[in-house]
Amino acid sequence: MHRPKPDLFLIAASLVAVALPVIGLAAFPAAAEAFAGTLFEFSTRAFGTLVLVFVFAAALAAGYLAFSKYGNIRLGSGKPEYATATWVFMFICAGMGSSTLYWGVMEWAYYYQTPGLHLAAGSRDALEYSISYSFFHWGISAWALYAIASLALAYHFHVRKKSGLGMASIVEAVTGLRANGWVGRLVDLIFVFTMFGALTVSLALTASTLTRGLSALTGMPDTFTTQFIVIAIISVVFSLSSYVGIDGGMQRLSKIVCIGALAYSAIVLVVGPTQFTINNITNGLGLMIQNWVRMSLFTDPSGDGAFTRSWTVFYWLWWISYAPGVAMFVTRVSRGRTMKEVIAALVLGGSAGCWFFFGALESFSMHQYLTQAVDVPRLLAEHSGETAVVTLLTSLPWGGVFLAAFLFIMAVFCASHMDAVGYAIAATSTRNLKEGQDPSPTLRLFWCVMLALLPLAMLFAHVSLNTMKTAVVLTTIPFLLVLGIMLFGLFRWLSQDYGALSAQQIEEQSRRLAATDPVGAPPAEAAATQAEPAAIPVPRA
């Protein structure tokens, strides 16, 4: 029997790919940023419409599966492992993270200054649509992507009883190309690149916000050295938790902090302008629902399409970059659930959680601007979003306490996610790893350190947000092909396995499976149900 060992080729190729941009950004920051801007422009123009259509189709596909006869297909036998409320809460936590706290306060201000849908910048319409665009980018379409990717992997694993939760294994199941052949190695490499790109914006925004907040609280200098120390502490200290075997404690802390983040937004709603917040959320949801199709397919053919490329296309690629990790997580915790339950929990539960979080924090931020208490757009334009976040939070009653709690939640989210992504990459870069086995703690620690290098290089070079977005776009576009293969495989399997069955027959089979003892499940399924679900990466850092 072969023992697990590091995949040296995958590790070496990944390090080379990470080292090149790190060296370029550190040695030639101005030239590197200009080159990144050119790449972003070209990539989003070339693939932007494809991305918009793909995500729109994914949302329609999720709706079709939920309401069709296939929605009653049960993913595995036996009763669900988790109570419904707990299970849905897991997914809400999957949509939140350290950088989500930044966007939850500041995103509307970006849209207000550079709005979509041909709205005039700084206008009343731009202000009202700013929160509706946040709801759009963190709502139905984004969570539908997660649902489709998750169902493809869960069906492959629980219904077709195929071992392996990696992307290469499902590509092999669909195409017949071997997971341990050159195609499988390429898929693994794309997965690693995607994880690096996804984490770049998150870590850079988190580090800069943390240091700006710590500077306001303690007076410590807000410099690159401080940012380096903050990321180093988060990377090393919390990664060591995996090495010494206290990962479970850290994961429990991250779940508590997730509850704290929702409670934080609820307190802001109560302490802040409650009536304005409720009205603003209601109005924003109405505008988003009314314009959902237009927002989904707004290519701006008569203009330059800058808003769509800079925001909607970027956001969809960012969500796609996290889809593999979320699919693994959902597969692990959803045995015994029907397909429509998974779709409802992700699309409705996840969207509702994000809408509440963004609605409470963004409405407070907008109200401070409207009452002239804090000129958020001016701070964003003349200083930085991080400065605006600190100014806004300290304007609350007991502002120092609110800022400290905000920074603590952000740090724990970041640490938890870095550890989880490090686990996923370490597992992918370990050969012969079987279900129920974990990658080497040393390798996990190594990848957590490597994951911090690219965002650190960007902070050192003082690159713009658009340059950070380039890392997401360039690393995620290749994964579109992998996700397309997964979706094709899912619908082909559904047609082959259940196409000839009536809705009543599927429902009867689902009831029988729910009453079946899962003890007799294949070893791969048993291993998955016993694994700690929190070890699987979930979005956002």
XYZ file of C-alpha atoms in Angstrom:
541
model
C 0.000 0.000 0.000
C 1.400 3.400 -1.007
C 1.846 5.912 1.790
C 0.796 9.554 1.315
C 3.680 11.742 0.199
C 4.045 15.332 -1.057
C 3.419 15.924 -4.744
C 6.739 17.596 -5.508
C 5.818 18.524 -9.080
C 2.627 20.305 -8.020
C 4.401 22.059 -5.153
C 7.279 23.213 -7.372
C 4.994 24.423 -10.172
C 2.828 26.319 -7.682
C 5.823 27.967 -6.032
C 7.189 29.127 -9.383
C 3.819 30.585 -10.322
C 3.610 32.434 -6.987
C 7.263 33.534 -6.963
C 7.081 35.303 -10.328
C 4.406 37.879 -9.413
C 5.894 38.322 -5.915
C 9.329 39.132 -7.367
C 7.832 41.328 -10.077
C 5.696 43.339 -7.650
C 8.573 43.787 -5.194
C 11.226 44.697 -7.782
C 9.166 46.675 -10.320
C 5.984 47.853 -8.554
C 4.970 50.551 -11.047
C 5.570 48.418 -14.144
C 3.939 45.376 -12.525
C 0.812 47.336 -11.634
C 0.550 48.765 -15.157
C 0.940 45.284 -16.636
C -1.692 43.909 -14.237
C -4.094 46.643 -15.327
C -3.594 45.688 -18.966
C -4.231 42.021 -18.174
C -7.372 42.849 -16.201
C -8.716 44.988 -19.051
C -8.027 42.334 -21.675
C -9.323 39.379 -19.633
C -12.570 40.986 -18.531
C -13.302 42.286 -22.034
C -12.552 38.922 -23.638
C -14.421 36.738 -21.130
C -16.814 39.161 -19.405
C -19.928 38.332 -21.411
C -19.203 34.607 -21.137
C -18.993 34.932 -17.345
C -22.267 36.880 -17.146
C -24.140 34.339 -19.289
C -22.628 31.392 -17.418
C -23.692 32.708 -14.001
C -27.164 33.642 -15.262
C -27.552 30.123 -16.687
C -26.356 28.621 -13.395
C -29.028 30.549 -11.502
C -31.720 29.348 -13.909
C -30.399 25.777 -13.663
C -30.560 25.891 -9.864
C -34.157 27.111 -10.034
C -35.063 24.389 -12.515
C -33.543 21.631 -10.375
C -35.280 22.901 -7.243
C -38.754 22.815 -8.814
C -38.358 19.834 -11.149
C -38.762 16.159 -10.302
C -34.992 15.979 -9.758
C -35.291 18.197 -6.698
C -36.521 15.232 -4.634
C -33.420 13.123 -5.307
C -31.839 12.291 -1.959
C -28.083 12.622 -1.613
C -27.215 9.438 0.233
C -29.218 7.326 2.638
C -30.349 7.862 6.203
C -31.527 10.906 8.060
C -29.482 14.133 7.840
C -26.609 14.428 10.309
C -27.402 18.002 11.310
C -30.563 19.777 12.379
C -31.881 22.008 9.620
C -31.233 25.267 11.479
C -27.633 24.265 12.254
C -27.097 23.079 8.698
C -28.381 26.327 7.147
C -26.309 28.360 9.588
C -23.195 26.547 8.350
C -23.910 27.871 4.875
C -24.532 31.417 6.101
C -21.131 31.305 7.789
C -19.689 30.058 4.490
C -20.628 33.378 2.894
C -18.951 35.525 5.527
C -15.311 36.231 6.258
C -12.776 38.862 7.142
C -12.949 40.860 3.901
C -16.753 40.607 3.997
C -16.644 42.902 7.018
C -14.829 45.522 4.953
C -17.220 45.235 2.011
C -20.205 45.226 4.371
C -19.324 48.751 5.481
C -17.825 50.228 2.309
C -19.166 48.569 -0.843
C -22.036 51.002 -1.406
C -19.590 53.941 -1.576
C -17.739 52.413 -4.535
C -21.005 51.968 -6.426
C -22.203 55.444 -5.483
C -19.131 57.017 -7.061
C -19.008 54.743 -10.126
C -22.525 53.304 -10.581
C -23.772 50.806 -13.131
C -26.893 50.822 -15.306
C -25.876 54.208 -16.779
C -26.811 56.019 -13.547
C -25.227 59.400 -12.837
C -22.395 59.233 -10.296
C -23.298 60.826 -6.964
C -27.009 61.002 -7.830
C -29.968 59.963 -5.692
C -30.576 56.958 -7.955
C -26.921 55.931 -7.639
C -27.268 56.043 -3.850
C -30.422 53.910 -3.791
C -29.064 51.389 -6.282
C -25.742 51.092 -4.437
C -27.161 48.801 -1.752
C -29.248 46.901 -4.304
C -26.064 46.085 -6.209
C -24.515 44.779 -2.982
C -27.554 42.541 -2.522
C -27.170 41.425 -6.134
C -23.468 40.598 -5.870
C -23.946 38.739 -2.566
C -27.276 37.139 -3.360
C -29.162 34.726 -5.569
C -26.787 34.364 -8.527
C -23.674 33.976 -6.401
C -25.218 31.356 -4.132
C -26.693 29.545 -7.135
C -23.109 29.033 -8.343
C -22.302 27.367 -5.046
C -25.461 25.262 -5.263
C -24.750 23.946 -8.758
C -21.097 23.127 -8.008
C -22.062 21.500 -4.702
C -24.801 19.357 -6.244
C -22.449 18.093 -8.954
C -19.880 16.936 -6.381
C -22.474 15.659 -3.882
C -24.274 13.648 -6.572
C -20.947 12.217 -7.755
C -20.069 11.236 -4.171
C -23.341 10.289 -2.463
C -25.508 9.013 -5.323
C -22.986 7.573 -7.743
C -20.815 6.403 -4.805
C -17.546 7.607 -6.308
C -14.652 8.070 -3.895
C -12.696 11.294 -3.816
C -13.830 14.853 -3.229
C -11.272 16.524 -5.484
C -11.981 18.340 -8.721
C -9.786 15.909 -10.682
C -11.899 12.950 -9.550
C -15.139 14.461 -10.831
C -13.496 15.488 -14.125
C -12.396 11.868 -14.502
C -15.941 10.656 -13.799
C -17.376 12.959 -16.475
C -14.727 12.765 -19.203
C -12.975 9.456 -18.516
C -9.600 11.243 -18.396
C -7.573 9.838 -15.499
C -7.372 11.885 -12.309
C -3.737 10.833 -11.845
C -2.834 11.567 -15.462
C -1.690 14.851 -16.970
C -5.257 16.226 -17.194
C -5.850 15.500 -13.524
C -2.546 17.157 -12.597
C -3.554 20.206 -14.624
C -6.908 20.383 -12.828
C -5.119 20.182 -9.466
C -2.758 22.949 -10.549
C -5.699 25.146 -11.598
C -7.306 24.487 -8.218
C -4.166 25.624 -6.358
C -3.849 28.746 -8.514
C -7.512 29.548 -7.932
C -7.095 29.323 -4.157
C -4.116 31.677 -4.261
C -5.953 34.201 -6.390
C -9.086 34.074 -4.241
C -7.140 34.738 -1.070
C -5.159 37.683 -2.452
C -7.852 40.371 -2.246
C -9.119 38.992 1.051
C -5.774 38.994 2.858
C -4.636 42.337 1.477
C -7.875 44.102 2.484
C -7.889 42.365 5.863
C -4.289 43.283 6.701
C -4.669 46.933 5.690
C -7.955 47.286 7.604
C -6.540 45.590 10.708
C -3.456 47.799 10.825
C -5.472 50.970 10.243
C -7.836 49.975 13.047
C -5.033 48.983 15.423
C -3.340 52.304 14.709
C -6.507 54.164 15.684
C -6.917 52.104 18.868
C -3.310 51.945 20.084
C -1.368 54.603 18.212
C 0.956 52.047 16.604
C 2.258 53.073 13.156
C 0.253 52.031 10.119
C 3.127 50.819 7.943
C 4.028 47.834 5.796
C 6.080 46.481 8.692
C 2.969 46.451 10.867
C 0.963 44.799 8.090
C 3.684 42.173 7.717
C 3.657 41.472 11.445
C -0.156 41.204 11.510
C -0.266 38.715 8.618
C 2.697 36.793 10.059
C 0.996 36.423 13.430
C -2.277 35.301 11.849
C -0.487 32.926 9.470
C 1.889 31.316 11.943
C 0.060 31.307 15.265
C -3.247 29.991 13.950
C -1.586 27.658 11.465
C 0.329 26.125 14.364
C -3.035 25.164 15.814
C -3.271 22.579 13.042
C 0.289 21.425 13.636
C -0.201 20.764 17.349
C -3.694 19.347 16.937
C -6.028 22.030 18.282
C -7.721 22.711 14.967
C -11.097 21.764 16.404
C -10.815 24.491 19.034
C -10.002 27.100 16.404
C -12.917 25.963 14.248
C -15.290 26.218 17.180
C -13.977 29.723 17.792
C -14.610 30.640 14.146
C -18.223 29.432 14.418
C -18.709 31.494 17.571
C -17.251 34.506 15.780
C -19.634 33.914 12.866
C -22.522 34.184 15.319
C -20.794 37.253 16.709
C -20.632 38.850 13.251
C -24.390 38.470 12.771
C -24.995 39.701 16.323
C -22.657 42.628 15.612
C -24.726 43.694 12.618
C -27.924 43.287 14.660
C -26.518 45.566 17.386
C -25.525 48.149 14.759
C -29.084 47.980 13.434
C -30.506 48.652 16.921
C -27.953 51.251 18.052
C -27.829 52.940 14.653
C -30.641 54.378 12.502
C -33.076 51.457 12.850
C -35.973 52.885 10.864
C -33.720 54.066 8.038
C -32.006 50.678 7.924
C -35.275 48.742 7.651
C -36.549 51.083 4.926
C -33.238 50.979 3.066
C -33.039 47.175 3.111
C -36.623 46.871 1.888
C -36.071 49.401 -0.889
C -32.763 47.840 -1.906
C -34.261 44.366 -2.141
C -37.131 45.710 -4.225
C -34.768 47.387 -6.697
C -32.596 44.271 -6.889
C -35.533 41.937 -7.564
C -37.032 44.348 -10.099
C -33.725 44.656 -12.008
C -32.231 41.195 -11.445
C -32.269 40.133 -15.107
C -30.944 43.497 -16.271
C -28.155 43.454 -13.674
C -27.307 39.868 -14.613
C -26.871 40.610 -18.322
C -25.787 44.277 -18.286
C -22.920 44.253 -20.806
C -23.124 48.009 -21.487
C -22.614 47.724 -25.277
C -23.033 51.484 -25.811
C -20.419 52.305 -23.184
C -17.070 50.917 -22.104
C -18.566 48.400 -19.656
C -16.173 49.512 -16.901
C -18.631 48.947 -14.037
C -19.653 45.473 -15.189
C -16.064 44.369 -15.752
C -14.707 45.903 -12.549
C -17.477 44.654 -10.290
C -19.983 42.095 -11.569
C -17.520 40.048 -13.633
C -14.928 40.287 -10.858
C -17.418 39.236 -8.194
C -18.699 36.268 -10.177
C -15.132 35.056 -10.745
C -14.348 35.577 -7.056
C -17.342 33.468 -6.044
C -16.380 30.836 -8.631
C -12.869 30.697 -7.179
C -14.324 29.558 -3.865
C -16.790 27.114 -5.435
C -14.495 24.026 -5.189
C -13.982 24.441 -1.453
C -17.647 25.141 -0.801
C -18.655 22.124 -2.896
C -16.433 19.884 -0.756
C -17.865 21.385 2.423
C -21.490 21.055 1.314
C -20.909 17.453 0.199
C -19.490 16.541 3.606
C -22.366 17.993 5.623
C -25.349 17.224 3.366
C -25.705 13.439 3.352
C -29.390 12.559 3.571
C -30.607 15.887 2.182
C -32.561 16.251 -1.033
C -31.275 18.361 -3.893
C -33.986 20.983 -3.432
C -33.118 21.243 0.260
C -29.488 21.960 -0.629
C -30.534 24.609 -3.169
C -32.963 26.254 -0.746
C -30.441 26.300 2.115
C -27.687 27.789 -0.036
C -29.632 30.193 -2.243
C -32.251 31.359 0.252
C -30.385 30.869 3.538
C -27.047 32.146 2.274
C -28.568 35.136 0.504
C -30.691 36.097 3.513
C -27.683 35.984 5.825
C -25.606 38.202 3.537
C -28.499 40.616 2.923
C -29.008 41.101 6.647
C -25.299 41.624 7.279
C -24.786 44.042 4.382
C -28.107 45.755 4.929
C -27.372 46.625 8.553
C -23.775 47.797 8.106
C -24.184 49.553 4.750
C -27.345 51.346 5.874
C -25.544 52.705 8.922
C -22.666 53.848 6.701
C -25.052 55.482 4.215
C -26.998 57.205 6.997
C -23.801 58.722 8.396
C -23.124 60.164 4.954
C -26.665 61.493 4.467
C -26.633 63.211 7.878
C -23.152 64.617 7.118
C -21.700 62.914 10.171
C -19.053 61.098 8.065
C -18.319 61.942 4.422
C -17.671 58.358 3.386
C -17.194 58.922 -0.380
C -14.675 61.718 0.264
C -12.684 59.584 2.705
C -12.673 56.756 0.168
C -11.525 59.033 -2.666
C -8.967 61.112 -0.759
C -7.676 58.625 1.802
C -8.760 54.975 1.712
C -11.633 52.659 2.445
C -9.836 51.454 5.574
C -9.751 55.013 6.927
C -13.471 55.349 6.238
C -14.217 52.072 8.067
C -12.354 53.223 11.183
C -13.994 56.652 11.125
C -17.468 55.157 10.718
C -17.148 52.592 13.506
C -15.675 55.061 15.983
C -18.642 57.369 15.293
C -20.918 54.823 16.987
C -21.635 55.046 20.725
C -18.750 53.249 22.476
C -16.931 53.486 19.158
C -13.668 52.050 20.483
C -15.473 48.904 21.658
C -17.227 48.499 18.295
C -13.937 48.929 16.421
C -12.103 46.445 18.662
C -14.854 43.838 18.238
C -14.845 44.424 14.475
C -11.069 43.841 14.280
C -11.244 40.718 16.456
C -13.963 39.153 14.306
C -11.973 40.008 11.177
C -8.739 38.463 12.522
C -10.363 35.180 13.586
C -12.233 34.834 10.299
C -8.983 35.402 8.418
C -7.025 32.910 10.505
C -9.687 30.221 10.237
C -9.927 30.618 6.494
C -6.159 30.609 5.935
C -5.918 27.362 7.858
C -8.784 25.820 5.892
C -7.375 26.860 2.512
C -3.954 25.632 3.607
C -5.567 22.286 4.404
C -7.244 22.095 0.991
C -4.053 22.906 -0.922
C -1.989 20.537 1.247
C -4.503 17.749 0.588
C -4.399 18.453 -3.152
C -0.592 18.466 -3.164
C -0.355 15.120 -1.313
C -0.286 11.983 -3.439
C -2.081 8.763 -2.406
C -4.136 10.552 0.245
C -7.161 8.399 1.079
C -10.542 9.390 2.463
C -10.289 9.941 6.214
C -6.560 10.754 6.038
C -5.156 14.234 6.606
C -2.174 15.840 4.861
C 1.025 16.384 6.812
C 0.763 19.192 9.398
C 4.159 20.448 8.225
C 2.867 20.728 4.661
C -0.240 22.565 5.890
C 1.938 25.027 7.787
C 4.149 25.483 4.717
C 1.194 26.354 2.490
C -0.259 28.779 5.024
C 3.023 30.698 4.937
C 3.137 30.589 1.124
C -0.435 31.862 0.886
C 0.611 35.067 2.638
C 3.421 35.964 0.200
C 1.388 37.302 -2.733
C -0.839 39.679 -0.708
C 2.225 40.813 1.240
C 3.976 41.664 -2.023
C 0.932 43.669 -3.097
C 0.848 45.567 0.185
C 4.589 46.251 -0.090
C 4.130 47.635 -3.601
C 1.060 49.699 -2.554
C -0.915 48.300 -5.478
C -4.474 49.383 -6.208
C -7.614 47.353 -5.612
C -7.932 46.746 -9.350
C -4.482 45.134 -9.396
C -5.519 42.817 -6.575
C -8.638 41.949 -8.564
C -6.393 40.904 -11.463
C -5.076 38.001 -9.396
C -8.646 36.725 -8.933
C -9.578 37.135 -12.597
C -6.479 35.496 -14.076
C -6.493 32.509 -11.726
C -10.238 31.833 -11.947
C -10.937 32.066 -15.670
C -9.320 28.639 -16.348
C -11.544 27.105 -13.656
C -14.635 28.064 -15.659
C -13.891 25.091 -17.909
C -13.712 22.727 -14.926
C -16.988 24.062 -13.542
C -18.593 23.722 -16.967
C -17.535 20.062 -17.076
C -19.057 19.524 -13.630
C -22.393 21.022 -14.676
C -22.475 19.004 -17.890
C -21.752 15.848 -15.902
C -24.491 16.567 -13.368
C -27.231 16.974 -15.967
C -26.013 13.960 -17.943
C -26.071 11.788 -14.812
C -29.542 13.021 -13.875
C -30.806 12.108 -17.335
C -29.155 8.681 -17.261
C -30.169 7.762 -13.698
C -33.566 9.420 -13.266
C -34.719 10.589 -16.673
C -37.043 7.613 -17.150
C -38.535 7.822 -13.633
C -41.644 9.807 -12.786
C -41.752 12.431 -10.042
C -43.773 10.025 -7.878
C -41.198 7.241 -8.280
C -38.374 9.611 -7.308
C -40.295 10.725 -4.225
C -40.920 7.123 -3.179
C -37.247 6.254 -3.608
C -36.307 9.341 -1.575
C -38.572 8.267 1.294
C -37.055 4.777 1.279
C -33.520 6.187 1.400
C -34.449 8.487 4.293
C -35.540 5.438 6.294
C -32.435 3.418 5.382
C -29.676 2.919 7.946
C -26.520 4.469 6.444
C -24.296 2.028 8.350
C -24.062 -0.080 5.233
C -22.835 2.803 3.138
C -19.668 2.340 1.099
C -16.375 3.108 2.915
C -15.887 6.367 0.997
C -19.249 7.697 2.134
C -18.701 6.562 5.706
C -15.335 8.323 5.810
C -16.871 11.519 4.528
C -19.668 11.551 7.093
C -17.196 11.033 9.947
C -14.813 13.783 8.841
C -14.768 17.156 10.536
C -16.634 19.423 8.104
C -14.984 22.575 9.363
C -11.647 21.372 7.974
C -12.936 22.007 4.478
C -12.358 25.549 3.186
C -15.292 27.876 3.023
C -15.370 31.343 1.503
C -14.441 34.367 2.294
C -11.268 35.316 4.025
